[in-house]
Short mmCIF file of C-alpha atoms in Angstrom, two decimals:
data_model
loop_
_atom_site.label_atom_id
_atom_site.label_comp_id
_atom_site.label_asym_id
_atom_site.label_seq_id
_atom_site.Cartn_x
_atom_site.Cartn_y
_atom_site.Cartn_z
CA UNK A 1 0.02 0.01 -0.08
CA UNK A 2 1.35 3.51 -0.98
CA UNK A 3 -0.02 6.93 -0.81
CA UNK A 4 -0.49 8.88 -4.21
CA UNK A 5 -0.84 12.42 -5.02
CA UNK A 6 -2.84 13.55 -8.06
CA UNK A 7 -3.97 16.87 -9.58
CA UNK A 8 -7.45 16.72 -10.83
CA UNK A 9 -9.11 18.85 -13.46
CA UNK A 10 -12.95 19.16 -13.85
CA UNK A 11 -15.78 21.02 -15.59
CA UNK A 12 -17.68 21.88 -12.44
CA UNK A 13 -21.05 22.18 -14.37
CA UNK A 14 -22.17 18.67 -13.86
CA UNK A 15 -21.09 18.19 -10.26
CA UNK A 16 -22.85 19.32 -7.09
CA UNK A 17 -19.55 20.38 -5.49
CA UNK A 18 -16.38 18.32 -4.60
CA UNK A 19 -17.11 16.64 -1.39
CA UNK A 20 -18.78 13.14 -1.41
CA UNK A 21 -22.55 13.05 -0.66
CA UNK A 22 -24.77 10.21 -0.86
CA UNK A 23 -27.04 9.94 -4.01
CA UNK A 24 -25.38 13.15 -5.53
CA UNK A 25 -22.91 13.29 -8.38
CA UNK A 26 -19.80 15.05 -6.72
CA UNK A 27 -16.04 15.22 -7.84
CA UNK A 28 -14.92 12.98 -4.76
CA UNK A 29 -17.93 10.61 -5.47
CA UNK A 30 -16.89 9.93 -9.09
CA UNK A 31 -13.14 9.78 -8.25
CA UNK A 32 -13.75 7.16 -5.52
CA UNK A 33 -15.83 5.11 -8.03
CA UNK A 34 -12.90 5.11 -10.54
CA UNK A 35 -10.62 3.90 -7.89
CA UNK A 36 -13.08 1.34 -6.96
CA UNK A 37 -12.45 -0.36 -10.42
CA UNK A 38 -8.77 -0.58 -9.44
CA UNK A 39 -9.46 -2.74 -6.15
CA UNK A 40 -9.19 0.38 -3.95
CA UNK A 41 -10.11 -0.39 -0.57
CA UNK A 42 -9.45 2.56 1.70
CA UNK A 43 -12.12 4.57 3.40
CA UNK A 44 -11.88 7.96 1.52
CA UNK A 45 -9.63 10.10 -0.61
CA UNK A 46 -8.58 13.50 0.87
CA UNK A 47 -9.04 16.67 -1.23
CA UNK A 48 -6.80 19.94 -0.89
CA UNK A 49 -10.28 21.78 -0.29
CA UNK A 50 -13.84 22.09 -1.09
CA UNK A 51 -15.09 23.49 -4.40
CA UNK A 52 -19.02 24.59 -4.61
CA UNK A 53 -21.44 23.39 -7.05
CA UNK A 54 -20.50 24.61 -10.52
CA UNK A 55 -16.91 25.70 -9.60
CA UNK A 56 -14.39 24.28 -12.07
CA UNK A 57 -10.61 23.19 -11.41
CA UNK A 58 -7.52 22.70 -13.20
CA UNK A 59 -5.44 22.25 -10.17
CA UNK A 60 -7.53 20.35 -7.35
CA UNK A 61 -5.20 18.01 -5.49
CA UNK A 62 -6.22 14.63 -4.08
CA UNK A 63 -4.36 11.90 -1.95
CA UNK A 64 -5.31 8.20 -1.85
CA UNK A 65 -3.77 4.85 -0.57
CA UNK A 66 -3.51 2.11 -2.92
CA UNK A 67 -1.92 -1.10 -3.72
CA UNK A 68 -0.79 -0.81 -7.13
CA UNK A 69 1.86 -3.11 -8.73
CA UNK A 70 2.53 -0.89 -11.87
CA UNK A 71 3.89 2.59 -12.69
CA UNK A 72 2.31 5.88 -11.67
CA UNK A 73 2.02 6.73 -15.29
CA UNK A 74 -0.18 3.37 -15.81
CA UNK A 75 -2.23 4.36 -12.65
CA UNK A 76 -3.04 7.81 -14.22
CA UNK A 77 -4.10 6.27 -17.47
CA UNK A 78 -6.07 3.64 -15.81
CA UNK A 79 -7.82 6.30 -13.79
CA UNK A 80 -8.53 8.54 -16.71
CA UNK A 81 -9.90 5.51 -18.62
CA UNK A 82 -12.52 5.07 -15.84
CA UNK A 83 -13.44 8.62 -14.93
CA UNK A 84 -16.25 10.45 -16.68
CA UNK A 85 -15.60 12.97 -19.47
CA UNK A 86 -15.83 16.01 -17.37
CA UNK A 87 -13.22 14.71 -14.63
CA UNK A 88 -9.52 13.81 -15.24
CA UNK A 89 -6.20 13.27 -13.62
CA UNK A 90 -3.72 15.75 -15.05
CA UNK A 91 -0.79 14.32 -13.20
CA UNK A 92 0.01 11.80 -10.60
CA UNK A 93 3.05 10.60 -8.50
CA UNK A 94 3.97 8.80 -5.29
CA UNK A 95 3.69 10.88 -1.92
CA UNK A 96 4.99 10.52 1.25
CA UNK A 97 2.65 8.35 3.56
CA UNK A 98 1.75 11.12 5.70
CA UNK A 99 0.97 13.70 2.88
CA UNK A 100 -2.28 15.56 3.57
CA UNK A 101 -3.44 17.79 0.66
CA UNK A 102 -5.59 19.97 2.94
CA UNK A 103 -3.27 20.47 5.88
CA UNK A 104 -0.07 20.47 4.05
CA UNK A 105 -1.11 23.04 1.60
CA UNK A 106 0.61 26.44 1.95
CA UNK A 107 -1.44 28.46 -0.66
CA UNK A 108 -4.39 28.07 -2.98
CA UNK A 109 -4.77 30.21 -6.34
CA UNK A 110 -8.14 30.86 -7.91
CA UNK A 111 -8.82 32.47 -11.25
CA UNK A 112 -12.21 34.17 -12.00
CA UNK A 113 -13.04 35.17 -15.59
CA UNK A 114 -15.95 37.66 -16.66
CA UNK A 115 -16.83 39.76 -19.61
CA UNK A 116 -19.18 42.81 -20.12
CA UNK A 117 -22.03 42.42 -22.60
CA UNK A 118 -25.58 43.41 -22.50
CA UNK A 119 -26.65 40.37 -24.57
CA UNK A 120 -26.46 36.71 -23.65
CA UNK A 121 -23.71 34.76 -24.95
CA UNK A 122 -24.17 31.06 -24.38
CA UNK A 123 -20.63 29.80 -25.43
CA UNK A 124 -18.72 32.25 -23.34
CA UNK A 125 -21.23 32.09 -20.35
CA UNK A 126 -20.25 28.42 -19.89
CA UNK A 127 -17.09 29.59 -18.31
CA UNK A 128 -17.41 33.32 -17.57
CA UNK A 129 -19.57 35.55 -16.01
CA UNK A 130 -21.36 38.07 -18.14
CA UNK A 131 -21.44 41.39 -16.38
CA UNK A 132 -23.86 44.41 -17.28
CA UNK A 133 -23.50 47.27 -17.17
CA UNK A 134 -19.93 47.05 -18.23
CA UNK A 135 -17.08 47.31 -15.76
CA UNK A 136 -14.52 49.94 -15.65
CA UNK A 137 -11.46 47.91 -16.04
CA UNK A 138 -9.12 50.51 -14.68
CA UNK A 139 -11.16 50.48 -11.41
CA UNK A 140 -10.83 46.62 -11.34
CA UNK A 141 -7.00 46.89 -11.71
CA UNK A 142 -6.39 49.91 -9.48
CA UNK A 143 -8.24 48.52 -6.41
CA UNK A 144 -7.46 44.98 -6.58
CA UNK A 145 -4.37 45.44 -4.37
CA UNK A 146 -6.57 46.39 -1.23
CA UNK A 147 -6.99 42.71 -0.29
CA UNK A 148 -3.25 41.98 -0.32
CA UNK A 149 -1.96 41.16 3.35
CA UNK A 150 -3.51 39.74 6.37
CA UNK A 151 -7.09 40.80 6.94
CA UNK A 152 -10.07 39.76 8.78
CA UNK A 153 -12.32 38.67 5.83
CA UNK A 154 -15.39 37.96 7.85
CA UNK A 155 -17.32 40.33 5.66
CA UNK A 156 -16.31 38.33 2.51
CA UNK A 157 -17.20 34.69 3.60
CA UNK A 158 -17.72 32.00 6.34
CA UNK A 159 -15.05 30.12 8.17
CA UNK A 160 -14.32 26.64 7.02
CA UNK A 161 -14.81 25.17 10.51
CA UNK A 162 -17.37 26.14 13.22
CA UNK A 163 -16.21 29.23 14.97
CA UNK A 164 -13.10 29.08 13.02
CA UNK A 165 -10.72 32.22 12.34
CA UNK A 166 -11.75 34.43 9.53
CA UNK A 167 -8.37 35.86 9.11
CA UNK A 168 -6.52 35.15 5.96
CA UNK A 169 -3.38 36.30 4.19
CA UNK A 170 -3.76 37.25 0.44
CA UNK A 171 -0.44 37.22 -1.58
CA UNK A 172 -1.82 37.94 -4.97
CA UNK A 173 -4.72 39.82 -6.17
CA UNK A 174 -4.66 41.01 -9.73
CA UNK A 175 -6.86 41.51 -12.69
CA UNK A 176 -5.61 41.12 -16.18
CA UNK A 177 -7.32 42.20 -19.42
CA UNK A 178 -7.66 39.40 -21.94
CA UNK A 179 -8.85 39.49 -25.64
CA UNK A 180 -12.45 39.90 -26.49
CA UNK A 181 -13.41 42.10 -23.53
CA UNK A 182 -12.47 39.39 -20.93
CA UNK A 183 -11.18 40.42 -17.64
CA UNK A 184 -9.40 37.66 -15.49
CA UNK A 185 -8.96 37.87 -11.72
CA UNK A 186 -6.19 35.86 -10.00
CA UNK A 187 -6.11 35.69 -6.35
CA UNK A 188 -3.78 33.50 -3.95
CA UNK A 189 -4.13 33.16 -0.21
CA UNK A 190 -2.81 30.70 2.42
CA UNK A 191 -6.37 29.59 2.61
CA UNK A 192 -9.85 31.04 1.59
CA UNK A 193 -13.11 31.27 3.42
CA UNK A 194 -16.17 29.65 1.98
CA UNK A 195 -17.56 31.65 -1.03
CA UNK A 196 -14.86 34.21 -0.48
CA UNK A 197 -13.43 34.47 -4.06
CA UNK A 198 -16.95 34.89 -5.45
CA UNK A 199 -17.65 37.61 -2.81
CA UNK A 200 -14.38 39.42 -3.37
CA UNK A 201 -15.23 39.42 -7.12
CA UNK A 202 -18.83 40.62 -6.66
CA UNK A 203 -17.59 43.66 -4.29
CA UNK A 204 -14.76 44.43 -7.00
CA UNK A 205 -17.49 44.39 -9.86
CA UNK A 206 -19.79 46.62 -7.83
CA UNK A 207 -16.97 49.07 -7.49
CA UNK A 208 -16.19 48.92 -11.10
CA UNK A 209 -19.78 49.54 -11.97
CA UNK A 210 -19.90 52.54 -9.73
CA UNK A 211 -22.26 50.88 -7.22
CA UNK A 212 -19.66 50.80 -4.37
CA UNK A 213 -16.79 52.89 -3.37
CA UNK A 214 -13.32 51.80 -2.48
CA UNK A 215 -13.94 53.38 0.97
CA UNK A 216 -16.93 50.93 1.44
CA UNK A 217 -14.57 48.00 0.76
CA UNK A 218 -11.96 49.42 3.04
CA UNK A 219 -14.48 49.82 5.80
CA UNK A 220 -15.68 46.18 5.34
CA UNK A 221 -12.09 44.90 5.44
CA UNK A 222 -11.53 46.78 8.64
CA UNK A 223 -14.98 45.50 10.06
CA UNK A 224 -16.15 48.97 10.34
CA UNK A 225 -19.09 48.74 8.03
CA UNK A 226 -21.91 46.52 6.90
CA UNK A 227 -21.26 45.07 3.34
CA UNK A 228 -23.83 44.56 0.67
CA UNK A 229 -24.18 40.76 0.16
CA UNK A 230 -23.60 39.45 -3.05
CA UNK A 231 -21.74 36.67 -4.70
CA UNK A 232 -20.42 36.17 -8.40
CA UNK A 233 -21.67 33.19 -10.15
CA UNK A 234 -20.03 29.73 -9.89
CA UNK A 235 -19.30 29.21 -13.47
CA UNK A 236 -16.51 31.84 -13.84
CA UNK A 237 -14.46 30.33 -11.03
CA UNK A 238 -11.74 27.78 -11.06
CA UNK A 239 -9.35 26.42 -8.67
CA UNK A 240 -5.97 26.66 -10.51
CA UNK A 241 -3.22 25.67 -7.97
CA UNK A 242 -2.38 24.33 -4.64
CA UNK A 243 1.29 24.85 -3.53
CA UNK A 244 2.86 22.72 -0.84
CA UNK A 245 6.16 24.48 -0.18
CA UNK A 246 9.17 22.44 -0.13
CA UNK A 247 7.60 19.27 1.54
CA UNK A 248 5.63 17.81 -1.30
CA UNK A 249 6.10 19.65 -4.65
CA UNK A 250 3.60 17.87 -6.72
CA UNK B 1 -46.35 40.95 -40.53
CA UNK B 2 -42.65 41.63 -41.27
CA UNK B 3 -39.61 39.50 -41.77
CA UNK B 4 -36.80 39.82 -39.38
CA UNK B 5 -33.18 38.38 -39.40
CA UNK B 6 -31.26 37.36 -36.22
CA UNK B 7 -27.83 36.21 -35.43
CA UNK B 8 -27.98 33.16 -33.07
CA UNK B 9 -25.24 31.79 -30.90
CA UNK B 10 -25.40 28.42 -29.27
CA UNK B 11 -23.31 26.04 -27.34
CA UNK B 12 -24.07 22.92 -29.38
CA UNK B 13 -23.46 20.29 -26.68
CA UNK B 14 -27.00 20.06 -25.76
CA UNK B 15 -28.49 20.00 -29.19
CA UNK B 16 -28.94 17.23 -31.77
CA UNK B 17 -28.18 19.61 -34.63
CA UNK B 18 -29.74 22.47 -35.85
CA UNK B 19 -32.74 21.44 -37.81
CA UNK B 20 -36.16 20.77 -36.23
CA UNK B 21 -37.08 17.15 -35.80
CA UNK B 22 -40.13 15.78 -33.82
CA UNK B 23 -39.32 14.95 -30.05
CA UNK B 24 -35.60 15.85 -30.37
CA UNK B 25 -34.03 18.93 -28.88
CA UNK B 26 -32.74 21.06 -31.77
CA UNK B 27 -31.85 24.81 -32.29
CA UNK B 28 -34.62 25.17 -34.67
CA UNK B 29 -37.14 23.58 -32.39
CA UNK B 30 -36.04 25.59 -29.33
CA UNK B 31 -36.12 28.86 -31.42
CA UNK B 32 -39.58 28.25 -32.71
CA UNK B 33 -40.73 27.54 -29.10
CA UNK B 34 -39.37 31.11 -27.89
CA UNK B 35 -41.09 32.55 -30.86
CA UNK B 36 -44.43 30.87 -30.07
CA UNK B 37 -44.60 32.63 -26.77
CA UNK B 38 -44.72 35.93 -28.86
CA UNK B 39 -47.70 34.79 -30.86
CA UNK B 40 -45.77 33.60 -33.85
CA UNK B 41 -47.92 31.84 -36.25
CA UNK B 42 -45.78 31.16 -39.42
CA UNK B 43 -45.04 27.62 -40.54
CA UNK B 44 -41.13 27.61 -39.79
CA UNK B 45 -38.20 29.74 -39.33
CA UNK B 46 -35.36 29.45 -42.01
CA UNK B 47 -31.76 28.81 -41.19
CA UNK B 48 -28.67 29.88 -43.18
CA UNK B 49 -27.66 26.23 -43.00
CA UNK B 50 -27.44 23.07 -41.03
CA UNK B 51 -25.15 22.26 -38.24
CA UNK B 52 -24.58 18.99 -36.75
CA UNK B 53 -25.16 17.69 -33.38
CA UNK B 54 -22.73 19.11 -31.01
CA UNK B 55 -21.50 21.83 -33.34
CA UNK B 56 -21.51 25.33 -32.00
CA UNK B 57 -22.24 28.83 -33.48
CA UNK B 58 -21.58 32.25 -32.76
CA UNK B 59 -22.92 33.30 -36.21
CA UNK B 60 -25.83 31.29 -37.31
CA UNK B 61 -28.52 33.31 -39.36
CA UNK B 62 -32.27 32.87 -39.13
CA UNK B 63 -35.19 34.71 -40.69
CA UNK B 64 -38.71 34.53 -39.54
CA UNK B 65 -42.02 36.29 -40.06
CA UNK B 66 -43.65 38.00 -37.10
CA UNK B 67 -46.42 40.46 -36.32
CA UNK B 68 -44.58 42.74 -33.70
CA UNK B 69 -45.77 46.04 -32.59
CA UNK B 70 -42.52 47.07 -30.64
CA UNK B 71 -38.89 47.69 -31.64
CA UNK B 72 -36.31 45.14 -32.75
CA UNK B 73 -34.26 45.72 -29.81
CA UNK B 74 -37.33 44.81 -27.61
CA UNK B 75 -37.93 41.55 -29.87
CA UNK B 76 -34.23 40.57 -29.14
CA UNK B 77 -34.63 40.82 -25.33
CA UNK B 78 -38.12 39.13 -25.49
CA UNK B 79 -36.77 36.17 -27.32
CA UNK B 80 -33.55 36.05 -25.06
CA UNK B 81 -35.88 35.86 -22.04
CA UNK B 82 -37.64 32.88 -23.34
CA UNK B 83 -34.73 31.12 -24.96
CA UNK B 84 -32.80 28.44 -22.94
CA UNK B 85 -29.55 29.07 -21.23
CA UNK B 86 -27.51 27.69 -24.30
CA UNK B 87 -29.25 29.27 -27.07
CA UNK B 88 -29.37 33.25 -27.60
CA UNK B 89 -30.09 35.94 -30.10
CA UNK B 90 -26.93 38.12 -30.40
CA UNK B 91 -28.47 40.79 -32.80
CA UNK B 92 -31.61 41.25 -34.59
CA UNK B 93 -32.93 43.64 -37.20
CA UNK B 94 -35.70 44.01 -39.76
CA UNK B 95 -35.18 42.27 -43.21
CA UNK B 96 -36.54 42.73 -46.64
CA UNK B 97 -39.43 40.54 -46.98
CA UNK B 98 -37.95 38.25 -49.46
CA UNK B 99 -34.65 37.68 -47.45
CA UNK B 100 -33.65 34.10 -47.35
CA UNK B 101 -30.70 33.20 -45.06
CA UNK B 102 -29.72 30.18 -47.03
CA UNK B 103 -30.20 31.24 -50.59
CA UNK B 104 -28.91 34.65 -50.24
CA UNK B 105 -25.69 33.80 -48.39
CA UNK B 106 -22.52 34.40 -50.23
CA UNK B 107 -20.08 32.82 -47.89
CA UNK B 108 -19.92 30.91 -44.64
CA UNK B 109 -17.02 30.95 -42.20
CA UNK B 110 -16.22 28.19 -39.65
CA UNK B 111 -13.51 27.93 -36.82
CA UNK B 112 -12.04 24.62 -35.49
CA UNK B 113 -10.13 24.61 -32.24
CA UNK B 114 -7.72 22.02 -31.10
CA UNK B 115 -4.77 21.46 -28.89
CA UNK B 116 -2.14 18.73 -28.34
CA UNK B 117 -2.07 16.81 -25.11
CA UNK B 118 -1.49 12.99 -24.09
CA UNK B 119 -3.83 13.69 -21.07
CA UNK B 120 -7.58 14.41 -20.85
CA UNK B 121 -8.39 17.93 -19.86
CA UNK B 122 -12.06 18.33 -19.34
CA UNK B 123 -12.31 22.05 -19.29
CA UNK B 124 -10.75 22.52 -22.57
CA UNK B 125 -12.27 19.58 -24.32
CA UNK B 126 -15.52 21.14 -23.91
CA UNK B 127 -14.88 23.39 -26.88
CA UNK B 128 -11.66 21.92 -28.40
CA UNK B 129 -10.29 18.62 -29.83
CA UNK B 130 -7.47 17.19 -28.00
CA UNK B 131 -5.09 15.69 -30.32
CA UNK B 132 -2.43 13.11 -29.63
CA UNK B 133 0.36 12.66 -30.79
CA UNK B 134 1.00 16.21 -31.07
CA UNK B 135 0.66 18.01 -34.32
CA UNK B 136 3.40 19.80 -36.22
CA UNK B 137 2.03 23.36 -36.24
CA UNK B 138 4.43 24.31 -39.02
CA UNK B 139 2.91 21.44 -41.19
CA UNK B 140 -0.57 22.86 -40.24
CA UNK B 141 0.09 26.47 -41.43
CA UNK B 142 2.18 25.47 -44.52
CA UNK B 143 -0.37 23.21 -46.00
CA UNK B 144 -3.69 24.76 -45.33
CA UNK B 145 -3.54 26.82 -48.52
CA UNK B 146 -3.95 23.64 -50.79
CA UNK B 147 -7.73 23.92 -50.30
CA UNK B 148 -7.88 27.53 -51.55
CA UNK B 149 -9.82 28.08 -54.77
CA UNK B 150 -12.39 26.00 -56.69
CA UNK B 151 -12.09 22.28 -56.25
CA UNK B 152 -14.43 19.12 -56.44
CA UNK B 153 -14.35 18.33 -52.62
CA UNK B 154 -16.13 14.90 -53.03
CA UNK B 155 -13.34 13.27 -51.00
CA UNK B 156 -14.32 15.63 -48.07
CA UNK B 157 -17.76 15.44 -47.70
CA UNK B 158 -21.46 14.82 -49.14
CA UNK B 159 -23.49 17.10 -51.25
CA UNK B 160 -26.14 18.95 -49.39
CA UNK B 161 -28.88 18.04 -52.04
CA UNK B 162 -29.27 14.49 -53.51
CA UNK B 163 -26.89 14.20 -56.47
CA UNK B 164 -26.01 17.86 -55.93
CA UNK B 165 -22.67 19.24 -56.94
CA UNK B 166 -19.44 18.76 -54.78
CA UNK B 167 -17.55 21.65 -56.23
CA UNK B 168 -16.89 24.61 -53.69
CA UNK B 169 -14.86 27.68 -53.70
CA UNK B 170 -12.64 28.07 -50.48
CA UNK B 171 -11.49 31.79 -49.89
CA UNK B 172 -9.85 31.42 -46.60
CA UNK B 173 -8.10 28.47 -45.12
CA UNK B 174 -5.57 29.43 -42.38
CA UNK B 175 -4.33 27.97 -39.00
CA UNK B 176 -3.37 30.36 -36.28
CA UNK B 177 -1.20 29.62 -33.17
CA UNK B 178 -3.00 30.49 -29.89
CA UNK B 179 -1.75 30.66 -26.08
CA UNK B 180 -1.55 27.41 -24.35
CA UNK B 181 -0.81 24.99 -27.24
CA UNK B 182 -4.15 25.77 -29.17
CA UNK B 183 -4.27 25.79 -32.91
CA UNK B 184 -7.28 27.49 -34.55
CA UNK B 185 -8.27 26.82 -38.02
CA UNK B 186 -10.50 29.44 -39.86
CA UNK B 187 -12.14 28.37 -43.26
CA UNK B 188 -14.38 30.32 -45.48
CA UNK B 189 -16.28 29.29 -48.53
CA UNK B 190 -19.20 30.06 -50.89
CA UNK B 191 -20.79 26.86 -49.15
CA UNK B 192 -19.69 23.61 -47.49
CA UNK B 193 -20.45 20.04 -48.02
CA UNK B 194 -21.87 18.10 -45.19
CA UNK B 195 -19.06 17.30 -42.68
CA UNK B 196 -16.66 19.06 -44.95
CA UNK B 197 -14.93 21.34 -42.26
CA UNK B 198 -14.45 18.34 -39.90
CA UNK B 199 -12.99 16.16 -42.67
CA UNK B 200 -10.75 18.93 -43.78
CA UNK B 201 -9.58 19.35 -40.20
CA UNK B 202 -9.00 15.60 -39.88
CA UNK B 203 -6.89 15.32 -43.00
CA UNK B 204 -4.78 18.14 -41.99
CA UNK B 205 -4.03 16.77 -38.58
CA UNK B 206 -3.43 13.49 -40.07
CA UNK B 207 -0.85 15.31 -42.06
CA UNK B 208 0.73 17.13 -39.19
CA UNK B 209 1.02 14.00 -37.18
CA UNK B 210 2.98 12.41 -40.12
CA UNK B 211 0.11 10.06 -41.13
CA UNK B 212 -0.53 11.44 -44.37
CA UNK B 213 1.50 13.21 -46.91
CA UNK B 214 0.58 16.62 -48.67
CA UNK B 215 0.69 14.68 -52.08
CA UNK B 216 -2.13 12.34 -50.66
CA UNK B 217 -4.22 15.43 -50.04
CA UNK B 218 -3.56 16.87 -53.45
CA UNK B 219 -4.42 13.60 -55.09
CA UNK B 220 -7.77 13.49 -53.06
CA UNK B 221 -8.54 17.04 -54.16
CA UNK B 222 -7.85 15.96 -57.78
CA UNK B 223 -9.99 13.02 -57.20
CA UNK B 224 -7.15 10.75 -58.25
CA UNK B 225 -6.89 8.73 -55.04
CA UNK B 226 -8.80 7.35 -52.25
CA UNK B 227 -8.77 9.19 -49.01
CA UNK B 228 -8.63 7.73 -45.59
CA UNK B 229 -11.99 8.54 -44.07
CA UNK B 230 -12.06 10.51 -40.72
CA UNK B 231 -13.79 13.25 -39.04
CA UNK B 232 -12.63 15.64 -36.28
CA UNK B 233 -15.15 15.60 -33.52
CA UNK B 234 -18.01 18.15 -33.44
CA UNK B 235 -17.17 20.00 -30.23
CA UNK B 236 -14.27 21.85 -31.84
CA UNK B 237 -16.37 23.17 -34.62
CA UNK B 238 -18.14 26.59 -34.63
CA UNK B 239 -20.00 28.42 -37.25
CA UNK B 240 -18.90 31.98 -36.80
CA UNK B 241 -20.19 33.80 -39.86
CA UNK B 242 -22.48 34.12 -42.89
CA UNK B 243 -22.06 36.85 -45.20
CA UNK B 244 -24.63 38.26 -47.51
CA UNK B 245 -22.78 40.65 -49.79
CA UNK B 246 -24.42 44.16 -50.40
CA UNK B 247 -27.95 42.67 -50.23
CA UNK B 248 -28.68 42.15 -46.58
CA UNK B 249 -25.81 43.29 -44.49
CA UNK B 250 -26.77 41.84 -41.04
#
């Protein structure tokens, strides 16, 4: 028996989130089904963190214990042959036997994609949020830095454990302009609160549409003001990377 | 009663092609359902041409007759409010009463997207063909021009009417390299045979993987050789534009 680590990619549209739940199609559930075809007998796989219903991933990390007589590469291909079309293993390797994708992670990075358009656009709206009225891209770019550093993000999400801390450290927060009117937000932190990225995006879009001021956001970060609730839709969000420092470079 | 022309966009994944068929979800069927909510009474809408099951569009053109008391803009928004999430009207205007999207079209343009990767990639494979072994991009770029001009494309598709001509005039045939290993093929012709773009792409990929020679393709174009059958998958293909010359600029 050995522990393996794998990077998973999925189109979140067809999953009700990542965590296994009875009688519901989830990433963990489908992954464990594929492992089951390889005589996997452990109790559960471990994910780096939860993604909500409809949220995508290109860099979700999972660990599992398996008796496997062949190469890691052969295991990757065996899993991909048994996984559904919207979920795949992108890379796979042996891990140390105490590797834990959630506890050992030192940072997570998410990407959020949006574009401005008054009219529905089915192909783009599969993976991007259509925003109207259009956003002021300069406002997005100039204000994103306000989240950098260590703050109490209680106004922007819920703790991941009951009564857990709502303090997080954001080390990257940047908007990039892409072709065809797309704006792409990349944000990295040690960890995120539930729904935090979607709330950060919603607040920034509200600002860039003139419905909120930079001072409103600063007050919310300082816990000195109430914050208008709102959350950007799931389909624009992708978990792109989980980092493990020197311990378990995956 | 007036005739309107509209540009439709759709994610083809959820449609069994464009043409109405009983008890099957098609683009035409869903569009006529939305029109039905606006007291539409004509027999059928007219499309610029057929797209196969799974093929997308950003520039499908449709015409229909409707009694409508408000503006074209109001009609666009009324239709979009009644169309499903994977189908939308991107623009809409009044047309001359004899405008025919198929007979009046002077050219059609398609785009095909692919990338090379040995490992499945669910997010990209929604709209791109994953090709393995990887293609030689220079071979794609350098050979695409062979299809330009007027040829008998019988080796690359079936006529659109029984015993119809298989001669077509290609005016654009070009591969562009995109970020992240993507290659994008853009091809324009007066009209296309059934499955023609997907067969052109398959042949070019076979060439760029070293499984076919430029001479093989030239012989097939000259109808002097048999051609290995094969068709690139539907999800990489998008109908991007239909042109109408000076008559009905849409």
